[in-house]
Amino acid sequence: LDVVSFRNNNGRKRAETSKKPTDPETVHSDVLAKVEFNSGGNRGQVTALLAYQGLAWNLREHLMERMIATQNLWREKDPKFVYYLSAEFLMGRSLLNTIQNLELYEPYAQALKMLGYNLETLAEKERDASLGNGGLGRLAACFLDAMATMNLPGWGYGIRYKYGMFKQIIKDGEQMEVPDVWLTDGNPWEVRRPDVVFPVSFGGKLKKTVTGSHELVEWIPDEQVIAMAYDVPIPGFNTQNTGNLRLWESLPVNEFDLDAFNKGDILSAYNEKGRAEAITSVLYPNDSTPEGKALRLKQQYFFVSASLQDVLARFKKVHGNQFDLLPEKACFQLNDTHPTIGIAEMVHLLVDKEGLDWEAAWGITTKVFAFTNHTIMPEALEKWPVKVMREFLPRHMEIIETIDTQWQAFLEEKLSEMPKAEKQAAIDRMAIVHPNQWNKEEMLVNMAHLAVVGSHTVNGVAQIHSDIIKSTIFKDFHGVFPLKFQNKTNGVTPRRWLVFSNTDLATLITEALGTQEWMTNCKLLEGLKPFAEDAEFRKKWSAVKRKNKERLGAKIRELTGDDVDTSSMFDIQIKRIHEYKRQFLNVLSVIRRYNTIKAMTPEERKSVVPRVCVIAGKAASSYERAKDIIRLVGAVGDTINTDPEVRDLLRLYFLPDYNVSLAEVIIPAADLSQHISTAGTEASGTSNMKFQMNGSLILGTMDGANIEIAEEIAAIQGPDAKVGDGLFIFGVDAKDVPKLRKERKEFKTDPRWDEIMDMIKKGTFGNDKFEALVDSVNDMTVGNDWFLLANDFATYLDVQDEVDAMWKNQDEWVRRSILYTASSGKFSSDRTISQYAEEIWDVQPLAVA
Ligand code: 4GP
């Protein structure tokens, strides 16, 4: 597939903003005017916050102008659109991303200087928009960037959470969660749209009227809220085109109960407001309580209903009631199961509101939805109790039951050749509504099954993951619809993750390649290959890395108070904390390294490669085992970092409150990054791609996208290289995992493993013995080491030795680093999105001239 065909054709000419001037003087005076007129500030004393806001308002006008031009063109030409429905968008900061996407860095940096500020320092004033948990949320943000850059007609739709991902504070080694009050200073990057509002209903009952063979169902809800839109313009890079992320806020129909207030019942006066606003208050409320579950279901329905109503309203303006045209004009990508209720909502809107018959409505529905699965972790495969669904969405529950009945009837036909009992078992396995396996009394709606049945395409996010879902969670479905399943290997935006966060490296690359074209056509990075052999170039490459390490060193000092030696190897693992991602295994190897150094003579210590190990990431608030891991990292770090015999050779830090902005500082500074999930458990991973782009060597298992990264790195080395050459690969094969799990009880652990387990349990680190954590991998009467840490431990230590040996050969290390970047082109989200556009969405680019 030719990524180039998706690039806009105006070459390297900057995509000019049409009306607003961008010279430094005008920007300066415009920012001052904004400070004065928008916020009543004093132009003689522009605080950092006011300067940031003034600048952001100025930029938003550019964005709005472009967005309006884009929307006007699209309205006029009426192309097919993709709507990316996602409960998460992990956007991070906008200021520098906007300035650089619009290629306005120089004049804006100058204008700010005139105000007495440095652009980079000021940019840090902005709070991250953390409207997501991790991988799938950040992926959605990268996809929006790619869609805008490639001029694809499409919008994102999501929730404007008042409190995003919690802020992580580490207190006495423990993770504490504090609300993320990201909106207190206002959000200059959004536009409130009181003119774009839709009602969203819950609860109540159904009223049915039968006329002839036709049954009319009317849903009489007992609760209603208003969904109000906020538009967040999404700048494309080197194009006029500007996309849109529409986020919904939930508001009460009646804001205030004056009657209650007048009667002295002050708090009840706000009841309805509180209930309505709760829906969009918090990202993923804890769903371990029934109240939490209901709230999460309400969130999902809320944003999906508002989004579909919005799309249908626009469609009807142009095409009236010709709903059979909808599949030619719209496509909805379900980002995991969270928006899956949209399938039932589409049927509800078409049948109950628009008067279509069931067959027509269902036919249209199955042509407009496509579904992406992001994980096979059972806890993430959403299943809603029928009871809860019926209480809050009675009509949708009925629609789902009808879909399920028809689906099962279809299967009866389709599988008619099978012996009866076998057929019934297959149908039961594929049912949308089925009993809870732990409590047969309770019936559940399986959202992944609904998503597969209601979508025309289902995809995984890396080749191995797409293969695994066809043989595990969706095996039966794949048997029925082999052609429905596709792979779309993830990608990340090279703009945010390389060009803007590692500007020195980007400059060096551009100098070497003699063009900036690689920023929108990452395959051109292959042109770096010969430079890997050039000693002068390698020197420059190392100098950039060193500078980035200084920047991270300063960050570590700010966060921990410690100075680190930037000539040490920076060894990084950053991602959500989860047992399958095996941060615990990483800590075990750090302990091993500590023991080894302790046992050495001073002379022997001279040959040790000094390392600074960094781990960062958040644990779900109710995930105790993950929180144990964070505590262990902290406790082991405290022991090592204060041990005078060791601290010059080894450090371990847990950096708090990992988010997009911290990642932007960490990734460019990594020498080594770790992606060590048990084979077959990490769907793809995307930080592995960011690290590769930034020339960090990879230590990992053959899992997720690591495999494809290894293939690309092998390919660039030439026909003799094998997959895995140039990376540090270890661990069991995905295909062996089920068998090894069964045999884990009999597995003979390595003596070094036993020694470390004893150390931890004896209380060597901190005040704790971490018994539950240790037992989960070591005591087969308590845990089962499901993620096979013990099996992979020895080969992990071996490969760590290979890392050290390679580090001592800096020429080879840097050579590889360059080859990593050179071979990272495949992992641009531009490539991923162009594949979605061609192979799933059938959406074509349409650029503002
Ligand atoms: C993540 C997967 O764990 C990760 O492997 C993948 O790269 C990412 O999605 C994007 O596809 N899953 C989630 C989740 O974020 O919440 O399930």
CSV table of N, CA, C and O in Angstrom, one decimal, residues 399-484:
chain,number,residue,atom,x,y,z
A,399,ILE,N,-34.0,-5.1,22.0
A,399,ILE,CA,-33.4,-5.1,20.7
A,399,ILE,C,-32.3,-6.2,20.7
A,399,ILE,O,-32.2,-7.0,19.7
A,400,ILE,N,-31.5,-6.2,21.7
A,400,ILE,CA,-30.4,-7.1,21.8
A,400,ILE,C,-30.9,-8.5,21.8
A,400,ILE,O,-30.4,-9.4,21.2
A,401,GLU,N,-32.0,-8.7,22.5
A,401,GLU,CA,-32.6,-10.1,22.6
A,401,GLU,C,-33.1,-10.5,21.2
A,401,GLU,O,-32.9,-11.7,20.8
A,402,THR,N,-33.7,-9.6,20.5
A,402,THR,CA,-34.1,-9.9,19.1
A,402,THR,C,-32.9,-10.2,18.2
A,402,THR,O,-32.9,-11.2,17.4
A,403,ILE,N,-31.9,-9.4,18.3
A,403,ILE,CA,-30.7,-9.7,17.5
A,403,ILE,C,-30.2,-11.1,17.8
A,403,ILE,O,-29.8,-11.9,17.0
A,404,ASP,N,-30.2,-11.4,19.1
A,404,ASP,CA,-29.6,-12.7,19.6
A,404,ASP,C,-30.5,-13.8,19.1
A,404,ASP,O,-30.0,-14.9,18.6
A,405,THR,N,-31.8,-13.7,19.1
A,405,THR,CA,-32.7,-14.7,18.6
A,405,THR,C,-32.4,-15.0,17.1
A,405,THR,O,-32.3,-16.1,16.7
A,406,GLN,N,-32.4,-13.9,16.4
A,406,GLN,CA,-32.1,-14.0,15.0
A,406,GLN,C,-30.8,-14.6,14.7
A,406,GLN,O,-30.6,-15.4,13.7
A,407,TRP,N,-29.8,-14.2,15.4
A,407,TRP,CA,-28.5,-14.7,15.3
A,407,TRP,C,-28.4,-16.2,15.5
A,407,TRP,O,-27.8,-17.0,14.8
A,408,GLN,N,-29.1,-16.6,16.6
A,408,GLN,CA,-29.1,-18.1,16.9
A,408,GLN,C,-29.8,-18.9,15.8
A,408,GLN,O,-29.5,-20.0,15.5
A,409,ALA,N,-30.9,-18.3,15.3
A,409,ALA,CA,-31.6,-19.0,14.2
A,409,ALA,C,-30.7,-19.1,13.0
A,409,ALA,O,-30.7,-20.1,12.3
A,410,PHE,N,-30.0,-18.0,12.7
A,410,PHE,CA,-29.1,-18.1,11.6
A,410,PHE,C,-28.0,-19.2,11.8
A,410,PHE,O,-27.7,-19.9,10.9
A,411,LEU,N,-27.6,-19.3,13.0
A,411,LEU,CA,-26.5,-20.3,13.3
A,411,LEU,C,-27.1,-21.7,13.2
A,411,LEU,O,-26.5,-22.6,12.6
A,412,GLU,N,-28.4,-21.9,13.6
A,412,GLU,CA,-29.1,-23.2,13.4
A,412,GLU,C,-28.9,-23.6,12.0
A,412,GLU,O,-28.6,-24.8,11.6
A,413,GLU,N,-29.3,-22.7,11.1
A,413,GLU,CA,-29.2,-23.0,9.6
A,413,GLU,C,-27.8,-23.3,9.2
A,413,GLU,O,-27.5,-24.3,8.5
A,414,LYS,N,-26.9,-22.3,9.5
A,414,LYS,CA,-25.5,-22.3,9.1
A,414,LYS,C,-24.8,-23.6,9.5
A,414,LYS,O,-24.0,-24.1,8.8
A,415,LEU,N,-25.1,-24.0,10.8
A,415,LEU,CA,-24.4,-25.2,11.3
A,415,LEU,C,-25.2,-26.4,11.2
A,415,LEU,O,-24.9,-27.4,11.9
A,416,SER,N,-26.2,-26.4,10.3
A,416,SER,CA,-27.1,-27.6,10.3
A,416,SER,C,-26.5,-28.9,10.0
A,416,SER,O,-27.0,-30.0,10.4
A,417,GLU,N,-25.3,-28.9,9.5
A,417,GLU,CA,-24.6,-30.2,9.2
A,417,GLU,C,-24.0,-30.8,10.5
A,417,GLU,O,-23.7,-32.0,10.5
A,418,MET,N,-23.8,-30.0,11.5
A,418,MET,CA,-23.2,-30.5,12.7
A,418,MET,C,-24.1,-31.4,13.5
A,418,MET,O,-25.3,-31.2,13.5
A,419,PRO,N,-23.5,-32.4,14.2
A,419,PRO,CA,-24.3,-33.2,15.1
A,419,PRO,C,-25.0,-32.3,16.1
A,419,PRO,O,-24.4,-31.2,16.5
A,420,LYS,N,-26.2,-32.7,16.6
A,420,LYS,CA,-27.1,-31.8,17.3
A,420,LYS,C,-26.4,-31.2,18.6
A,420,LYS,O,-26.4,-29.9,18.8
A,421,ALA,N,-25.8,-32.0,19.4
A,421,ALA,CA,-25.2,-31.6,20.7
A,421,ALA,C,-24.1,-30.6,20.4
A,421,ALA,O,-23.9,-29.6,21.1
A,422,GLU,N,-23.3,-31.0,19.4
A,422,GLU,CA,-22.1,-30.1,19.1
A,422,GLU,C,-22.6,-28.7,18.6
A,422,GLU,O,-22.0,-27.7,18.9
A,423,LYS,N,-23.6,-28.8,17.8
A,423,LYS,CA,-24.2,-27.5,17.2
A,423,LYS,C,-24.7,-26.7,18.4
A,423,LYS,O,-24.4,-25.5,18.4
A,424,GLN,N,-25.4,-27.3,19.3
A,424,GLN,CA,-26.0,-26.5,20.4
A,424,GLN,C,-24.9,-25.9,21.2
A,424,GLN,O,-25.0,-24.7,21.6
A,425,ALA,N,-23.8,-26.7,21.4
A,425,ALA,CA,-22.7,-26.1,22.2
A,425,ALA,C,-22.1,-24.9,21.5
A,425,ALA,O,-21.8,-23.9,22.2
A,426,ALA,N,-21.9,-25.1,20.2
A,426,ALA,CA,-21.4,-23.9,19.5
A,426,ALA,C,-22.3,-22.7,19.5
A,426,ALA,O,-21.8,-21.6,19.8
A,427,ILE,N,-23.5,-22.9,19.4
A,427,ILE,CA,-24.5,-21.8,19.5
A,427,ILE,C,-24.4,-21.2,20.9
A,427,ILE,O,-24.4,-19.9,21.0
A,428,ASP,N,-24.4,-22.0,21.9
A,428,ASP,CA,-24.3,-21.4,23.2
A,428,ASP,C,-23.0,-20.6,23.4
A,428,ASP,O,-23.1,-19.6,24.1
A,429,ARG,N,-22.0,-21.1,22.8
A,429,ARG,CA,-20.7,-20.4,23.0
A,429,ARG,C,-20.7,-19.0,22.3
A,429,ARG,O,-20.1,-18.1,22.7
A,430,MET,N,-21.5,-18.9,21.2
A,430,MET,CA,-21.6,-17.7,20.5
A,430,MET,C,-22.8,-16.8,20.8
A,430,MET,O,-23.0,-15.7,20.2
A,431,ALA,N,-23.6,-17.2,21.8
A,431,ALA,CA,-24.7,-16.4,22.2
A,431,ALA,C,-24.3,-15.0,22.6
A,431,ALA,O,-23.3,-14.8,23.2
A,432,ILE,N,-25.2,-14.1,22.3
A,432,ILE,CA,-25.0,-12.7,22.8
A,432,ILE,C,-25.4,-12.6,24.3
A,432,ILE,O,-24.8,-12.0,25.1
A,433,VAL,N,-26.5,-13.2,24.6
A,433,VAL,CA,-27.0,-13.2,25.9
A,433,VAL,C,-26.8,-14.6,26.5
A,433,VAL,O,-27.3,-15.6,25.9
A,434,HIS,N,-26.1,-14.7,27.5
A,434,HIS,CA,-25.8,-16.1,28.1
A,434,HIS,C,-25.6,-16.0,29.6
A,434,HIS,O,-25.4,-15.0,30.2
A,435,PRO,N,-25.7,-17.2,30.2
A,435,PRO,CA,-25.6,-17.2,31.7
A,435,PRO,C,-24.2,-16.8,32.1
A,435,PRO,O,-23.2,-17.1,31.4
A,436,ASN,N,-24.1,-16.2,33.3
A,436,ASN,CA,-22.8,-15.9,33.9
A,436,ASN,C,-22.1,-17.3,34.3
A,436,ASN,O,-22.8,-18.1,34.9
A,437,GLN,N,-20.9,-17.5,33.8
A,437,GLN,CA,-20.3,-18.8,34.1
A,437,GLN,C,-20.1,-19.1,35.6
A,437,GLN,O,-20.0,-20.2,36.0
A,438,TRP,N,-20.0,-18.0,36.4
A,438,TRP,CA,-19.8,-18.2,37.8
A,438,TRP,C,-21.1,-18.2,38.6
A,438,TRP,O,-21.1,-18.5,39.8
A,439,ASN,N,-22.2,-17.8,38.0
A,439,ASN,CA,-23.4,-17.7,38.7
A,439,ASN,C,-24.5,-17.9,37.6
A,439,ASN,O,-25.0,-16.9,37.0
A,440,LYS,N,-24.9,-19.2,37.5
A,440,LYS,CA,-25.8,-19.5,36.3
A,440,LYS,C,-27.2,-18.8,36.4
A,440,LYS,O,-27.9,-18.7,35.4
A,441,GLU,N,-27.5,-18.3,37.6
A,441,GLU,CA,-28.8,-17.6,37.7
A,441,GLU,C,-28.8,-16.2,36.9
A,441,GLU,O,-29.8,-15.8,36.5
A,442,GLU,N,-27.6,-15.7,36.8
A,442,GLU,CA,-27.5,-14.3,36.3
A,442,GLU,C,-27.2,-14.4,34.8
A,442,GLU,O,-26.3,-15.1,34.3
A,443,MET,N,-28.0,-13.7,34.0
A,443,MET,CA,-27.8,-13.6,32.6
A,443,MET,C,-27.0,-12.4,32.2
A,443,MET,O,-27.2,-11.3,32.8
A,444,LEU,N,-26.1,-12.5,31.2
A,444,LEU,CA,-25.2,-11.4,30.8
A,444,LEU,C,-25.4,-11.1,29.4
A,444,LEU,O,-25.6,-12.0,28.6
A,445,VAL,N,-25.1,-9.8,29.0
A,445,VAL,CA,-25.0,-9.5,27.6
A,445,VAL,C,-23.5,-9.4,27.3
A,445,VAL,O,-22.8,-8.6,27.9
A,446,ASN,N,-23.1,-10.2,26.4
A,446,ASN,CA,-21.7,-10.2,26.0
A,446,ASN,C,-21.4,-9.2,24.9
A,446,ASN,O,-21.8,-9.4,23.7
A,447,MET,N,-20.8,-8.1,25.2
A,447,MET,CA,-20.7,-7.0,24.3
A,447,MET,C,-19.7,-7.3,23.1
A,447,MET,O,-19.9,-6.8,22.0
A,448,ALA,N,-18.7,-8.1,23.4
A,448,ALA,CA,-17.8,-8.5,22.3
A,448,ALA,C,-18.6,-9.3,21.2
A,448,ALA,O,-18.4,-9.1,20.0
A,449,HIS,N,-19.5,-10.2,21.7
A,449,HIS,CA,-20.2,-11.0,20.8
A,449,HIS,C,-21.2,-10.1,20.0
A,449,HIS,O,-21.3,-10.3,18.8
A,450,LEU,N,-21.8,-9.2,20.7
A,450,LEU,CA,-22.7,-8.2,20.0
A,450,LEU,C,-21.9,-7.4,18.9
A,450,LEU,O,-22.4,-7.2,17.8
A,451,ALA,N,-20.7,-7.0,19.3
A,451,ALA,CA,-19.9,-6.3,18.4
A,451,ALA,C,-19.5,-7.1,17.1
A,451,ALA,O,-19.5,-6.6,16.0
A,452,VAL,N,-19.2,-8.3,17.3
A,452,VAL,CA,-18.8,-9.2,16.2
A,452,VAL,C,-20.0,-9.4,15.3
A,452,VAL,O,-19.9,-9.3,14.1
A,453,VAL,N,-21.2,-9.7,15.9
A,453,VAL,CA,-22.3,-10.0,15.1
A,453,VAL,C,-22.8,-8.7,14.3
A,453,VAL,O,-23.2,-8.8,13.2
A,454,GLY,N,-22.7,-7.5,15.0
A,454,GLY,CA,-23.3,-6.3,14.4
A,454,GLY,C,-22.3,-5.6,13.5
A,454,GLY,O,-22.6,-4.5,12.9
A,455,SER,N,-21.0,-6.0,13.3
A,455,SER,CA,-20.1,-5.3,12.6
A,455,SER,C,-19.7,-6.0,11.3
A,455,SER,O,-19.8,-7.3,11.2
A,456,HIS,N,-19.3,-5.3,10.2
A,456,HIS,CA,-18.9,-6.0,9.0
A,456,HIS,C,-17.5,-6.4,9.1
A,456,HIS,O,-17.1,-7.3,8.3
A,457,THR,N,-16.7,-5.8,9.9
A,457,THR,CA,-15.3,-6.2,10.0
A,457,THR,C,-14.8,-6.2,11.5
A,457,THR,O,-15.3,-5.3,12.3
A,458,VAL,N,-14.0,-7.1,11.8
A,458,VAL,CA,-13.4,-7.2,13.2
A,458,VAL,C,-11.9,-7.2,13.0
A,458,VAL,O,-11.4,-8.0,12.2
A,459,ASN,N,-11.2,-6.4,13.7
A,459,ASN,CA,-9.7,-6.5,13.6
A,459,ASN,C,-9.0,-6.5,14.9
A,459,ASN,O,-9.5,-6.0,15.9
A,460,GLY,N,-7.9,-7.2,14.9
A,460,GLY,CA,-6.9,-7.1,16.0
A,460,GLY,C,-5.9,-6.1,15.7
A,460,GLY,O,-5.9,-5.5,14.6
A,461,VAL,N,-4.9,-5.8,16.6
A,461,VAL,CA,-4.1,-4.7,16.5
A,461,VAL,C,-2.6,-5.0,16.2
A,461,VAL,O,-1.8,-4.1,16.2
A,462,ALA,N,-2.3,-6.2,16.0
A,462,ALA,CA,-0.9,-6.7,15.5
A,462,ALA,C,-1.2,-8.1,15.0
A,462,ALA,O,-2.2,-8.7,15.3
A,463,GLN,N,-0.3,-8.5,14.1
A,463,GLN,CA,-0.6,-9.8,13.4
A,463,GLN,C,-0.8,-10.9,14.4
A,463,GLN,O,-1.8,-11.6,14.3
A,464,ILE,N,0.1,-11.1,15.4
A,464,ILE,CA,-0.1,-12.2,16.3
A,464,ILE,C,-1.4,-12.1,17.0
A,464,ILE,O,-2.1,-13.1,17.2
A,465,HIS,N,-1.8,-10.9,17.4
A,465,HIS,CA,-3.0,-10.7,18.2
A,465,HIS,C,-4.2,-11.0,17.3
A,465,HIS,O,-5.2,-11.7,17.7
A,466,SER,N,-4.2,-10.6,16.0
A,466,SER,CA,-5.3,-10.9,15.1
A,466,SER,C,-5.4,-12.4,14.9
A,466,SER,O,-6.5,-12.9,14.7
A,467,ASP,N,-4.3,-13.0,14.9
A,467,ASP,CA,-4.3,-14.5,14.7
A,467,ASP,C,-4.9,-15.1,16.0
A,467,ASP,O,-5.7,-16.1,15.9
A,468,ILE,N,-4.4,-14.6,17.1
A,468,ILE,CA,-4.9,-15.2,18.4
A,468,ILE,C,-6.4,-15.1,18.6
A,468,ILE,O,-7.0,-16.0,19.0
A,469,ILE,N,-6.9,-13.9,18.3
A,469,ILE,CA,-8.4,-13.8,18.5
A,469,ILE,C,-9.2,-14.7,17.6
A,469,ILE,O,-10.2,-15.2,18.0
A,470,LYS,N,-8.6,-15.0,16.5
A,470,LYS,CA,-9.3,-16.0,15.6
A,470,LYS,C,-9.3,-17.4,16.1
A,470,LYS,O,-10.1,-18.2,15.7
A,471,SER,N,-8.3,-17.7,17.0
A,471,SER,CA,-8.2,-19.1,17.5
A,471,SER,C,-8.6,-19.2,18.9
A,471,SER,O,-8.6,-20.3,19.5
A,472,THR,N,-8.9,-18.0,19.6
A,472,THR,CA,-9.3,-18.1,21.0
A,472,THR,C,-10.7,-17.5,21.2
A,472,THR,O,-11.7,-18.1,20.9
A,473,ILE,N,-10.7,-16.2,21.6
A,473,ILE,CA,-12.0,-15.6,22.0
A,473,ILE,C,-13.0,-15.6,20.9
A,473,ILE,O,-14.2,-15.6,21.2
A,474,PHE,N,-12.6,-15.5,19.6
A,474,PHE,CA,-13.6,-15.4,18.5
A,474,PHE,C,-13.5,-16.6,17.6
A,474,PHE,O,-13.9,-16.6,16.4
A,475,LYS,N,-13.0,-17.7,18.1
A,475,LYS,CA,-12.7,-18.9,17.3
A,475,LYS,C,-14.0,-19.3,16.5
A,475,LYS,O,-14.0,-19.5,15.3
A,476,ASP,N,-15.1,-19.5,17.3
A,476,ASP,CA,-16.3,-20.0,16.7
A,476,ASP,C,-16.8,-19.0,15.6
A,476,ASP,O,-17.3,-19.4,14.5
A,477,PHE,N,-16.7,-17.7,16.0
A,477,PHE,CA,-17.2,-16.7,15.0
A,477,PHE,C,-16.3,-16.7,13.7
A,477,PHE,O,-16.9,-16.5,12.6
A,478,HIS,N,-15.1,-16.9,13.9
A,478,HIS,CA,-14.2,-17.0,12.7
A,478,HIS,C,-14.6,-18.2,11.8
A,478,HIS,O,-14.6,-18.1,10.6
A,479,GLY,N,-15.0,-19.3,12.5
A,479,GLY,CA,-15.5,-20.4,11.7
A,479,GLY,C,-16.7,-20.0,10.9
A,479,GLY,O,-16.8,-20.4,9.7
A,480,VAL,N,-17.6,-19.2,11.4
A,480,VAL,CA,-18.8,-18.8,10.7
A,480,VAL,C,-18.5,-17.7,9.7
A,480,VAL,O,-19.0,-17.8,8.5
A,481,PHE,N,-17.7,-16.7,10.0
A,481,PHE,CA,-17.4,-15.6,9.1
A,481,PHE,C,-15.9,-15.4,8.9
A,481,PHE,O,-15.3,-14.5,9.4
A,482,PRO,N,-15.3,-16.3,8.2
A,482,PRO,CA,-13.8,-16.2,8.1
A,482,PRO,C,-13.4,-14.8,7.5
A,482,PRO,O,-12.3,-14.3,7.9
A,483,LEU,N,-14.2,-14.3,6.6
A,483,LEU,CA,-13.8,-13.1,5.9
A,483,LEU,C,-14.0,-11.8,6.7
A,483,LEU,O,-13.5,-10.7,6.3
A,484,LYS,N,-14.7,-11.9,7.8
A,484,LYS,CA,-14.9,-10.7,8.6
A,484,LYS,C,-13.7,-10.3,9.4
A,484,LYS,O,-13.6,-9.1,9.8
